[in-house]
Amino acid sequence: MEFFDYFEEVYGDRWPALLEALKGEGRAVKLQFGDGLEPYYLDEASVFAAKCLSVAPGMDVLDMCAAPGGKTLVLASMLQGEGSLQSNDRSPDRKTRLSHVIENSLPPEWRSVVKVTGYDGMKFGLHKKECYDRILLDAPCSSDRHVLNSPSHLEVWSVKRVKRLSVEQGALLASAVDALRPGGELVYGTCALSPLENDAVVAKILKKRPAMRSVRIENIPEGADRTELGVHILPDRACGCGPIYCAKLMKSET
């Protein structure tokens, strides 16, 4: 099938072991921020990606494609109830789930600075230009681990779809860059396996937006791979975590 042939070409001799790891159980951590609050279980690699954003209390933060909400919980915990967090998702159903997670898993003092919205992420660069100190863009992607374990999704997977998604990801990233304040930082992430949705998207924005530069992510998890522009955490070498790709970018002050 096209899926297997494509990734065998991308990963070479590594593909059989990676394939088996992708079929196995993931590795989640329990997020719980107080007695009586609902716990939330999030892939360890996703927690790492959110923490890469270096959020501190008092900052204005945007989680551009936030549902189902796990990374928003991590960002809110870093703000500690000071600053603002706009948690956004354009899908009405996903936004409802996002609101539930925030309402039931965050203490009131942290929840008070979180605003849930349902805008199209591609519009932020136009309507909220240079408004945020930190932006997390967990972009909609191929979700290849899910595809692999869903026969119906596997049947319709195609390289053409990967390329189409990479174009949409690039548009979202451009919007995020334009919404970022000078001196601000953003993290671009996916749960995709293909470099077309990962480094290639970041490389294009660095060419199109000269004010942006790549920032090296430090203290990466054991077993994670460094790519040209980011970090890729894959389950065959990271004890079941991932797949998660993340890259960190900073906007110059001038």
PDB file of C-alpha atoms in Angstrom:
ATOM      1  CA  MET A   1       0.000   0.000   0.000  1.00  0.00           C
ATOM      2  CA  GLU A   2       1.087   3.580  -0.643  1.00  0.00           C
ATOM      3  CA  PHE A   3       1.407   4.411   3.066  1.00  0.00           C
ATOM      4  CA  PHE A   4       3.920   1.650   3.774  1.00  0.00           C
ATOM      5  CA  ASP A   5       5.921   2.184   0.590  1.00  0.00           C
ATOM      6  CA  TYR A   6       6.192   5.905   1.235  1.00  0.00           C
ATOM      7  CA  PHE A   7       7.450   5.613   4.803  1.00  0.00           C
ATOM      8  CA  GLU A   8       9.775   2.744   3.991  1.00  0.00           C
ATOM      9  CA  GLU A   9      11.419   5.121   1.531  1.00  0.00           C
ATOM     10  CA  VAL A  10      11.562   7.915   4.136  1.00  0.00           C
ATOM     11  CA  TYR A  11      12.891   5.837   7.048  1.00  0.00           C
ATOM     12  CA  GLY A  12      14.774   3.067   5.263  1.00  0.00           C
ATOM     13  CA  ASP A  13      16.102   0.292   7.509  1.00  0.00           C
ATOM     14  CA  ARG A  14      14.480   1.936  10.530  1.00  0.00           C
ATOM     15  CA  TRP A  15      10.941   1.530   9.200  1.00  0.00           C
ATOM     16  CA  PRO A  16      10.167  -2.068  10.385  1.00  0.00           C
ATOM     17  CA  ALA A  17      10.980  -1.256  14.026  1.00  0.00           C
ATOM     18  CA  LEU A  18       9.189   2.083  13.845  1.00  0.00           C
ATOM     19  CA  LEU A  19       6.150   0.436  12.286  1.00  0.00           C
ATOM     20  CA  GLU A  20       5.899  -2.079  15.116  1.00  0.00           C
ATOM     21  CA  ALA A  21       6.273   0.661  17.726  1.00  0.00           C
ATOM     22  CA  LEU A  22       3.533   2.726  16.068  1.00  0.00           C
ATOM     23  CA  LYS A  23       1.168  -0.232  16.334  1.00  0.00           C
ATOM     24  CA  GLY A  24       1.823  -0.544  20.063  1.00  0.00           C
ATOM     25  CA  GLU A  25       0.523   1.328  23.069  1.00  0.00           C
ATOM     26  CA  GLY A  26       1.420   4.976  23.485  1.00  0.00           C
ATOM     27  CA  ARG A  27       2.934   6.456  26.608  1.00  0.00           C
ATOM     28  CA  ALA A  28       0.848   9.051  28.428  1.00  0.00           C
ATOM     29  CA  VAL A  29       1.332  11.016  31.620  1.00  0.00           C
ATOM     30  CA  LYS A  30      -1.433  12.013  34.001  1.00  0.00           C
ATOM     31  CA  LEU A  31      -2.067  15.739  34.282  1.00  0.00           C
ATOM     32  CA  GLN A  32      -3.981  16.666  37.416  1.00  0.00           C
ATOM     33  CA  PHE A  33      -3.914  20.138  38.890  1.00  0.00           C
ATOM     34  CA  GLY A  34      -5.908  19.764  42.097  1.00  0.00           C
ATOM     35  CA  ASP A  35      -8.171  17.550  44.175  1.00  0.00           C
ATOM     36  CA  GLY A  36     -11.579  17.022  42.608  1.00  0.00           C
ATOM     37  CA  LEU A  37     -10.453  18.071  39.146  1.00  0.00           C
ATOM     38  CA  GLU A  38     -10.623  15.689  36.190  1.00  0.00           C
ATOM     39  CA  PRO A  39      -7.273  14.155  35.263  1.00  0.00           C
ATOM     40  CA  TYR A  40      -6.131  14.406  31.663  1.00  0.00           C
ATOM     41  CA  TYR A  41      -3.828  11.904  30.008  1.00  0.00           C
ATOM     42  CA  LEU A  42      -1.381  13.321  27.463  1.00  0.00           C
ATOM     43  CA  ASP A  43       1.461  11.768  25.497  1.00  0.00           C
ATOM     44  CA  GLU A  44       4.776  12.595  27.196  1.00  0.00           C
ATOM     45  CA  ALA A  45       6.097  13.940  23.901  1.00  0.00           C
ATOM     46  CA  SER A  46       3.152  16.345  23.661  1.00  0.00           C
ATOM     47  CA  VAL A  47       3.890  17.635  27.162  1.00  0.00           C
ATOM     48  CA  PHE A  48       7.476  18.236  26.085  1.00  0.00           C
ATOM     49  CA  ALA A  49       6.370  20.129  22.958  1.00  0.00           C
ATOM     50  CA  ALA A  50       4.126  22.450  24.980  1.00  0.00           C
ATOM     51  CA  LYS A  51       6.825  23.121  27.555  1.00  0.00           C
ATOM     52  CA  CYS A  52       9.264  24.031  24.779  1.00  0.00           C
ATOM     53  CA  LEU A  53       7.321  27.271  24.392  1.00  0.00           C
ATOM     54  CA  SER A  54       8.937  28.697  27.559  1.00  0.00           C
ATOM     55  CA  VAL A  55       5.753  30.356  28.810  1.00  0.00           C
ATOM     56  CA  ALA A  56       6.081  32.439  31.981  1.00  0.00           C
ATOM     57  CA  PRO A  57       3.437  34.136  34.180  1.00  0.00           C
ATOM     58  CA  GLY A  58       2.190  37.436  32.769  1.00  0.00           C
ATOM     59  CA  MET A  59       2.612  36.563  29.084  1.00  0.00           C
ATOM     60  CA  ASP A  60      -0.072  36.759  26.401  1.00  0.00           C
ATOM     61  CA  VAL A  61      -0.266  33.287  24.872  1.00  0.00           C
ATOM     62  CA  LEU A  62      -2.173  31.772  21.935  1.00  0.00           C
ATOM     63  CA  ASP A  63      -2.840  28.065  21.489  1.00  0.00           C
ATOM     64  CA  MET A  64      -3.969  28.357  17.875  1.00  0.00           C
ATOM     65  CA  CYS A  65      -5.334  24.849  17.240  1.00  0.00           C
ATOM     66  CA  ALA A  66      -5.952  23.821  20.821  1.00  0.00           C
ATOM     67  CA  ALA A  67      -8.486  20.977  20.899  1.00  0.00           C
ATOM     68  CA  PRO A  68      -8.797  18.539  22.535  1.00  0.00           C
ATOM     69  CA  GLY A  69      -6.983  20.606  25.156  1.00  0.00           C
ATOM     70  CA  GLY A  70      -4.044  18.753  26.683  1.00  0.00           C
ATOM     71  CA  LYS A  71      -1.410  21.260  25.620  1.00  0.00           C
ATOM     72  CA  THR A  72      -3.640  24.142  26.751  1.00  0.00           C
ATOM     73  CA  LEU A  73      -3.599  22.608  30.238  1.00  0.00           C
ATOM     74  CA  VAL A  74       0.201  22.577  30.185  1.00  0.00           C
ATOM     75  CA  LEU A  75       0.358  26.207  29.008  1.00  0.00           C
ATOM     76  CA  ALA A  76      -2.163  27.315  31.647  1.00  0.00           C
ATOM     77  CA  SER A  77      -0.122  25.601  34.353  1.00  0.00           C
ATOM     78  CA  MET A  78       2.918  27.613  33.225  1.00  0.00           C
ATOM     79  CA  LEU A  79       0.995  30.903  33.367  1.00  0.00           C
ATOM     80  CA  GLN A  80      -0.171  30.196  36.947  1.00  0.00           C
ATOM     81  CA  GLY A  81      -3.199  32.475  36.530  1.00  0.00           C
ATOM     82  CA  GLU A  82      -1.192  35.530  35.379  1.00  0.00           C
ATOM     83  CA  GLY A  83      -1.354  36.883  31.828  1.00  0.00           C
ATOM     84  CA  SER A  84      -3.727  35.519  29.199  1.00  0.00           C
ATOM     85  CA  LEU A  85      -4.235  32.329  27.218  1.00  0.00           C
ATOM     86  CA  GLN A  86      -6.437  32.257  24.140  1.00  0.00           C
ATOM     87  CA  SER A  87      -7.308  28.640  23.483  1.00  0.00           C
ATOM     88  CA  ASN A  88      -8.679  28.422  19.954  1.00  0.00           C
ATOM     89  CA  ASP A  89     -10.176  25.787  17.680  1.00  0.00           C
ATOM     90  CA  ARG A  90     -12.317  26.440  14.634  1.00  0.00           C
ATOM     91  CA  SER A  91     -14.304  23.173  14.849  1.00  0.00           C
ATOM     92  CA  PRO A  92     -17.491  23.680  16.912  1.00  0.00           C
ATOM     93  CA  ASP A  93     -17.446  20.083  18.165  1.00  0.00           C
ATOM     94  CA  ARG A  94     -13.774  20.204  19.094  1.00  0.00           C
ATOM     95  CA  LYS A  95     -14.252  23.622  20.715  1.00  0.00           C
ATOM     96  CA  THR A  96     -17.000  22.141  22.926  1.00  0.00           C
ATOM     97  CA  ARG A  97     -14.672  19.364  24.054  1.00  0.00           C
ATOM     98  CA  LEU A  98     -11.905  21.920  24.623  1.00  0.00           C
ATOM     99  CA  SER A  99     -14.187  24.003  26.856  1.00  0.00           C
ATOM    100  CA  HIS A 100     -15.106  20.913  28.867  1.00  0.00           C
ATOM    101  CA  VAL A 101     -11.452  20.024  29.459  1.00  0.00           C
ATOM    102  CA  ILE A 102     -10.587  23.551  30.602  1.00  0.00           C
ATOM    103  CA  GLU A 103     -13.662  23.824  32.826  1.00  0.00           C
ATOM    104  CA  ASN A 104     -13.122  20.494  34.512  1.00  0.00           C
ATOM    105  CA  SER A 105      -9.344  20.106  34.684  1.00  0.00           C
ATOM    106  CA  LEU A 106      -8.038  23.560  35.644  1.00  0.00           C
ATOM    107  CA  PRO A 107      -8.371  25.263  39.042  1.00  0.00           C
ATOM    108  CA  PRO A 108     -10.489  28.435  38.943  1.00  0.00           C
ATOM    109  CA  GLU A 109      -7.557  30.816  39.390  1.00  0.00           C
ATOM    110  CA  TRP A 110      -5.800  29.369  36.330  1.00  0.00           C
ATOM    111  CA  ARG A 111      -9.007  29.064  34.350  1.00  0.00           C
ATOM    112  CA  SER A 112      -9.786  32.755  34.860  1.00  0.00           C
ATOM    113  CA  VAL A 113      -7.131  33.849  32.339  1.00  0.00           C
ATOM    114  CA  VAL A 114      -8.155  31.344  29.635  1.00  0.00           C
ATOM    115  CA  LYS A 115     -10.465  32.404  26.811  1.00  0.00           C
ATOM    116  CA  VAL A 116     -11.869  29.774  24.425  1.00  0.00           C
ATOM    117  CA  THR A 117     -12.513  30.922  20.840  1.00  0.00           C
ATOM    118  CA  GLY A 118     -13.502  29.296  17.561  1.00  0.00           C
ATOM    119  CA  TYR A 119     -11.748  31.356  14.894  1.00  0.00           C
ATOM    120  CA  ASP A 120     -10.065  30.155  11.716  1.00  0.00           C
ATOM    121  CA  GLY A 121      -6.378  30.018  12.623  1.00  0.00           C
ATOM    122  CA  MET A 122      -5.400  31.474   9.259  1.00  0.00           C
ATOM    123  CA  LYS A 123      -7.089  34.773  10.211  1.00  0.00           C
ATOM    124  CA  PHE A 124      -5.012  35.579  13.305  1.00  0.00           C
ATOM    125  CA  GLY A 125      -2.215  37.172  11.299  1.00  0.00           C
ATOM    126  CA  LEU A 126      -4.705  39.634   9.802  1.00  0.00           C
ATOM    127  CA  HIS A 127      -6.897  40.479  12.784  1.00  0.00           C
ATOM    128  CA  LYS A 128      -4.515  39.984  15.725  1.00  0.00           C
ATOM    129  CA  LYS A 129      -1.250  41.228  14.270  1.00  0.00           C
ATOM    130  CA  GLU A 130       1.674  41.141  16.726  1.00  0.00           C
ATOM    131  CA  CYS A 131      -0.586  40.528  19.741  1.00  0.00           C
ATOM    132  CA  TYR A 132       1.024  37.522  21.436  1.00  0.00           C
ATOM    133  CA  ASP A 133       4.264  36.874  23.311  1.00  0.00           C
ATOM    134  CA  ARG A 134       4.065  33.121  22.755  1.00  0.00           C
ATOM    135  CA  ILE A 135       2.163  31.005  20.221  1.00  0.00           C
ATOM    136  CA  LEU A 136       1.732  27.249  20.074  1.00  0.00           C
ATOM    137  CA  LEU A 137       0.664  25.922  16.685  1.00  0.00           C
ATOM    138  CA  ASP A 138      -0.122  22.234  17.009  1.00  0.00           C
ATOM    139  CA  ALA A 139      -1.111  22.027  13.364  1.00  0.00           C
ATOM    140  CA  PRO A 140      -3.722  19.671  11.918  1.00  0.00           C
ATOM    141  CA  CYS A 141      -1.721  16.905  10.268  1.00  0.00           C
ATOM    142  CA  SER A 142      -1.815  13.398   8.827  1.00  0.00           C
ATOM    143  CA  SER A 143      -1.966  11.832  12.325  1.00  0.00           C
ATOM    144  CA  ASP A 144      -0.148   8.812  10.947  1.00  0.00           C
ATOM    145  CA  ARG A 145      -0.294   6.688  14.101  1.00  0.00           C
ATOM    146  CA  HIS A 146      -4.069   7.019  14.072  1.00  0.00           C
ATOM    147  CA  VAL A 147      -4.168   6.302  10.335  1.00  0.00           C
ATOM    148  CA  LEU A 148      -2.120   3.143  10.786  1.00  0.00           C
ATOM    149  CA  ASN A 149      -4.593   1.795  13.330  1.00  0.00           C
ATOM    150  CA  SER A 150      -7.712   2.716  11.324  1.00  0.00           C
ATOM    151  CA  PRO A 151      -8.308   0.632   8.169  1.00  0.00           C
ATOM    152  CA  SER A 152     -10.714   3.196   6.709  1.00  0.00           C
ATOM    153  CA  HIS A 153      -8.209   6.041   7.098  1.00  0.00           C
ATOM    154  CA  LEU A 154      -5.346   3.886   5.870  1.00  0.00           C
ATOM    155  CA  GLU A 155      -7.259   3.089   2.704  1.00  0.00           C
ATOM    156  CA  VAL A 156      -7.627   6.745   1.707  1.00  0.00           C
ATOM    157  CA  TRP A 157      -4.156   7.917   2.797  1.00  0.00           C
ATOM    158  CA  SER A 158      -2.080   9.413  -0.014  1.00  0.00           C
ATOM    159  CA  VAL A 159       1.074  11.427  -0.599  1.00  0.00           C
ATOM    160  CA  LYS A 160      -1.147  13.951  -2.353  1.00  0.00           C
ATOM    161  CA  ARG A 161      -3.021  14.518   0.918  1.00  0.00           C
ATOM    162  CA  VAL A 162       0.270  14.950   2.807  1.00  0.00           C
ATOM    163  CA  LYS A 163       1.294  17.644   0.322  1.00  0.00           C
ATOM    164  CA  ARG A 164      -2.090  19.374   0.623  1.00  0.00           C
ATOM    165  CA  LEU A 165      -1.832  19.364   4.411  1.00  0.00           C
ATOM    166  CA  SER A 166       1.672  20.831   4.230  1.00  0.00           C
ATOM    167  CA  VAL A 167       0.279  23.793   2.298  1.00  0.00           C
ATOM    168  CA  GLU A 168      -2.412  24.364   4.940  1.00  0.00           C
ATOM    169  CA  GLN A 169       0.187  24.019   7.700  1.00  0.00           C
ATOM    170  CA  GLY A 170       2.327  26.623   5.980  1.00  0.00           C
ATOM    171  CA  ALA A 171      -0.600  29.050   5.846  1.00  0.00           C
ATOM    172  CA  LEU A 172      -1.324  28.524   9.549  1.00  0.00           C
ATOM    173  CA  LEU A 173       2.332  29.025  10.420  1.00  0.00           C
ATOM    174  CA  ALA A 174       2.468  32.258   8.403  1.00  0.00           C
ATOM    175  CA  SER A 175      -0.580  33.476  10.314  1.00  0.00           C
ATOM    176  CA  ALA A 176       1.071  32.569  13.623  1.00  0.00           C
ATOM    177  CA  VAL A 177       4.245  34.418  12.672  1.00  0.00           C
ATOM    178  CA  ASP A 178       2.284  37.554  11.821  1.00  0.00           C
ATOM    179  CA  ALA A 179       0.362  37.372  15.125  1.00  0.00           C
ATOM    180  CA  LEU A 180       3.595  37.096  17.128  1.00  0.00           C
ATOM    181  CA  ARG A 181       5.094  40.154  18.784  1.00  0.00           C
ATOM    182  CA  PRO A 182       8.696  41.169  18.020  1.00  0.00           C
ATOM    183  CA  GLY A 183      10.902  39.249  20.426  1.00  0.00           C
ATOM    184  CA  GLY A 184       8.232  36.586  20.800  1.00  0.00           C
ATOM    185  CA  GLU A 185       8.578  32.843  20.327  1.00  0.00           C
ATOM    186  CA  LEU A 186       6.420  30.179  18.756  1.00  0.00           C
ATOM    187  CA  VAL A 187       6.486  26.417  18.640  1.00  0.00           C
ATOM    188  CA  TYR A 188       5.250  24.622  15.540  1.00  0.00           C
ATOM    189  CA  GLY A 189       4.312  20.992  16.077  1.00  0.00           C
ATOM    190  CA  THR A 190       2.620  18.013  14.443  1.00  0.00           C
ATOM    191  CA  CYS A 191       2.109  14.328  15.123  1.00  0.00           C
ATOM    192  CA  ALA A 192       3.076  13.535  11.524  1.00  0.00           C
ATOM    193  CA  LEU A 193       5.830  11.226  10.313  1.00  0.00           C
ATOM    194  CA  SER A 194       6.576  12.928   6.991  1.00  0.00           C
ATOM    195  CA  PRO A 195       9.303  15.594   6.715  1.00  0.00           C
ATOM    196  CA  LEU A 196       6.965  17.370   4.277  1.00  0.00           C
ATOM    197  CA  GLU A 197       4.717  18.297   7.224  1.00  0.00           C
ATOM    198  CA  ASN A 198       7.578  19.040   9.595  1.00  0.00           C
ATOM    199  CA  ASP A 199      10.960  20.518   8.679  1.00  0.00           C
ATOM    200  CA  ALA A 200       9.819  21.422   5.161  1.00  0.00           C
ATOM    201  CA  VAL A 201       7.008  23.654   6.497  1.00  0.00           C
ATOM    202  CA  VAL A 202       9.395  25.425   8.872  1.00  0.00           C
ATOM    203  CA  ALA A 203      12.049  25.859   6.165  1.00  0.00           C
ATOM    204  CA  LYS A 204       9.551  27.619   3.909  1.00  0.00           C
ATOM    205  CA  ILE A 205       8.466  30.116   6.571  1.00  0.00           C
ATOM    206  CA  LEU A 206      12.084  30.952   7.388  1.00  0.00           C
ATOM    207  CA  LYS A 207      12.577  31.884   3.735  1.00  0.00           C
ATOM    208  CA  LYS A 208       9.343  33.886   3.518  1.00  0.00           C
ATOM    209  CA  ARG A 209       9.634  35.703   6.866  1.00  0.00           C
ATOM    210  CA  PRO A 210      13.221  36.987   7.321  1.00  0.00           C
ATOM    211  CA  ALA A 211      12.378  38.321  10.801  1.00  0.00           C
ATOM    212  CA  MET A 212      12.119  34.717  12.027  1.00  0.00           C
ATOM    213  CA  ARG A 213      15.000  32.511  13.106  1.00  0.00           C
ATOM    214  CA  SER A 214      15.208  28.939  14.287  1.00  0.00           C
ATOM    215  CA  VAL A 215      15.963  28.315  17.974  1.00  0.00           C
ATOM    216  CA  ARG A 216      17.676  25.137  19.127  1.00  0.00           C
ATOM    217  CA  ILE A 217      15.531  23.119  21.528  1.00  0.00           C
ATOM    218  CA  GLU A 218      17.566  22.032  24.535  1.00  0.00           C
ATOM    219  CA  ASN A 219      17.252  19.089  26.931  1.00  0.00           C
ATOM    220  CA  ILE A 220      15.412  16.848  24.500  1.00  0.00           C
ATOM    221  CA  PRO A 221      13.979  13.516  25.706  1.00  0.00           C
ATOM    222  CA  GLU A 222      16.113  10.416  25.587  1.00  0.00           C
ATOM    223  CA  GLY A 223      15.746   8.738  22.208  1.00  0.00           C
ATOM    224  CA  ALA A 224      14.494  11.855  20.413  1.00  0.00           C
ATOM    225  CA  ASP A 225      15.987  12.699  17.031  1.00  0.00           C
ATOM    226  CA  ARG A 226      17.275  16.108  16.070  1.00  0.00           C
ATOM    227  CA  THR A 227      16.244  17.163  12.587  1.00  0.00           C
ATOM    228  CA  GLU A 228      17.658  20.079  10.617  1.00  0.00           C
ATOM    229  CA  LEU A 229      15.216  22.536  12.218  1.00  0.00           C
ATOM    230  CA  GLY A 230      13.557  20.776  15.132  1.00  0.00           C
ATOM    231  CA  VAL A 231      13.106  17.622  17.171  1.00  0.00           C
ATOM    232  CA  HIS A 232      11.236  14.441  16.211  1.00  0.00           C
ATOM    233  CA  ILE A 233      10.154  12.079  18.969  1.00  0.00           C
ATOM    234  CA  LEU A 234       9.299   8.632  17.607  1.00  0.00           C
ATOM    235  CA  PRO A 235       8.055   5.628  19.573  1.00  0.00           C
ATOM    236  CA  ASP A 236      10.665   3.096  18.470  1.00  0.00           C
ATOM    237  CA  ARG A 237      13.455   4.999  20.242  1.00  0.00           C
ATOM    238  CA  ALA A 238      11.484   7.031  22.792  1.00  0.00           C
ATOM    239  CA  CYS A 239       9.818   4.223  24.761  1.00  0.00           C
ATOM    240  CA  GLY A 240       6.482   4.504  22.959  1.00  0.00           C
ATOM    241  CA  CYS A 241       6.202   8.304  23.002  1.00  0.00           C
ATOM    242  CA  GLY A 242       5.108  10.199  19.900  1.00  0.00           C
ATOM    243  CA  PRO A 243       5.220  10.644  17.084  1.00  0.00           C
ATOM    244  CA  ILE A 244       5.638  14.341  17.864  1.00  0.00           C
ATOM    245  CA  TYR A 245       7.621  16.870  15.860  1.00  0.00           C
ATOM    246  CA  CYS A 246       8.324  20.331  17.224  1.00  0.00           C
ATOM    247  CA  ALA A 247      10.378  23.310  16.097  1.00  0.00           C
ATOM    248  CA  LYS A 248      10.933  26.603  17.915  1.00  0.00           C
ATOM    249  CA  LEU A 249      11.126  29.974  16.187  1.00  0.00           C
ATOM    250  CA  MET A 250      11.806  33.511  17.434  1.00  0.00           C
ATOM    251  CA  LYS A 251      10.874  36.858  15.863  1.00  0.00           C
ATOM    252  CA  SER A 252      13.556  39.539  15.878  1.00  0.00           C
ATOM    253  CA  GLU A 253      12.974  42.752  17.821  1.00  0.00           C
ATOM    254  CA  THR A 254      13.352  44.944  14.727  1.00  0.00           C
TER     255      THR A 254
END
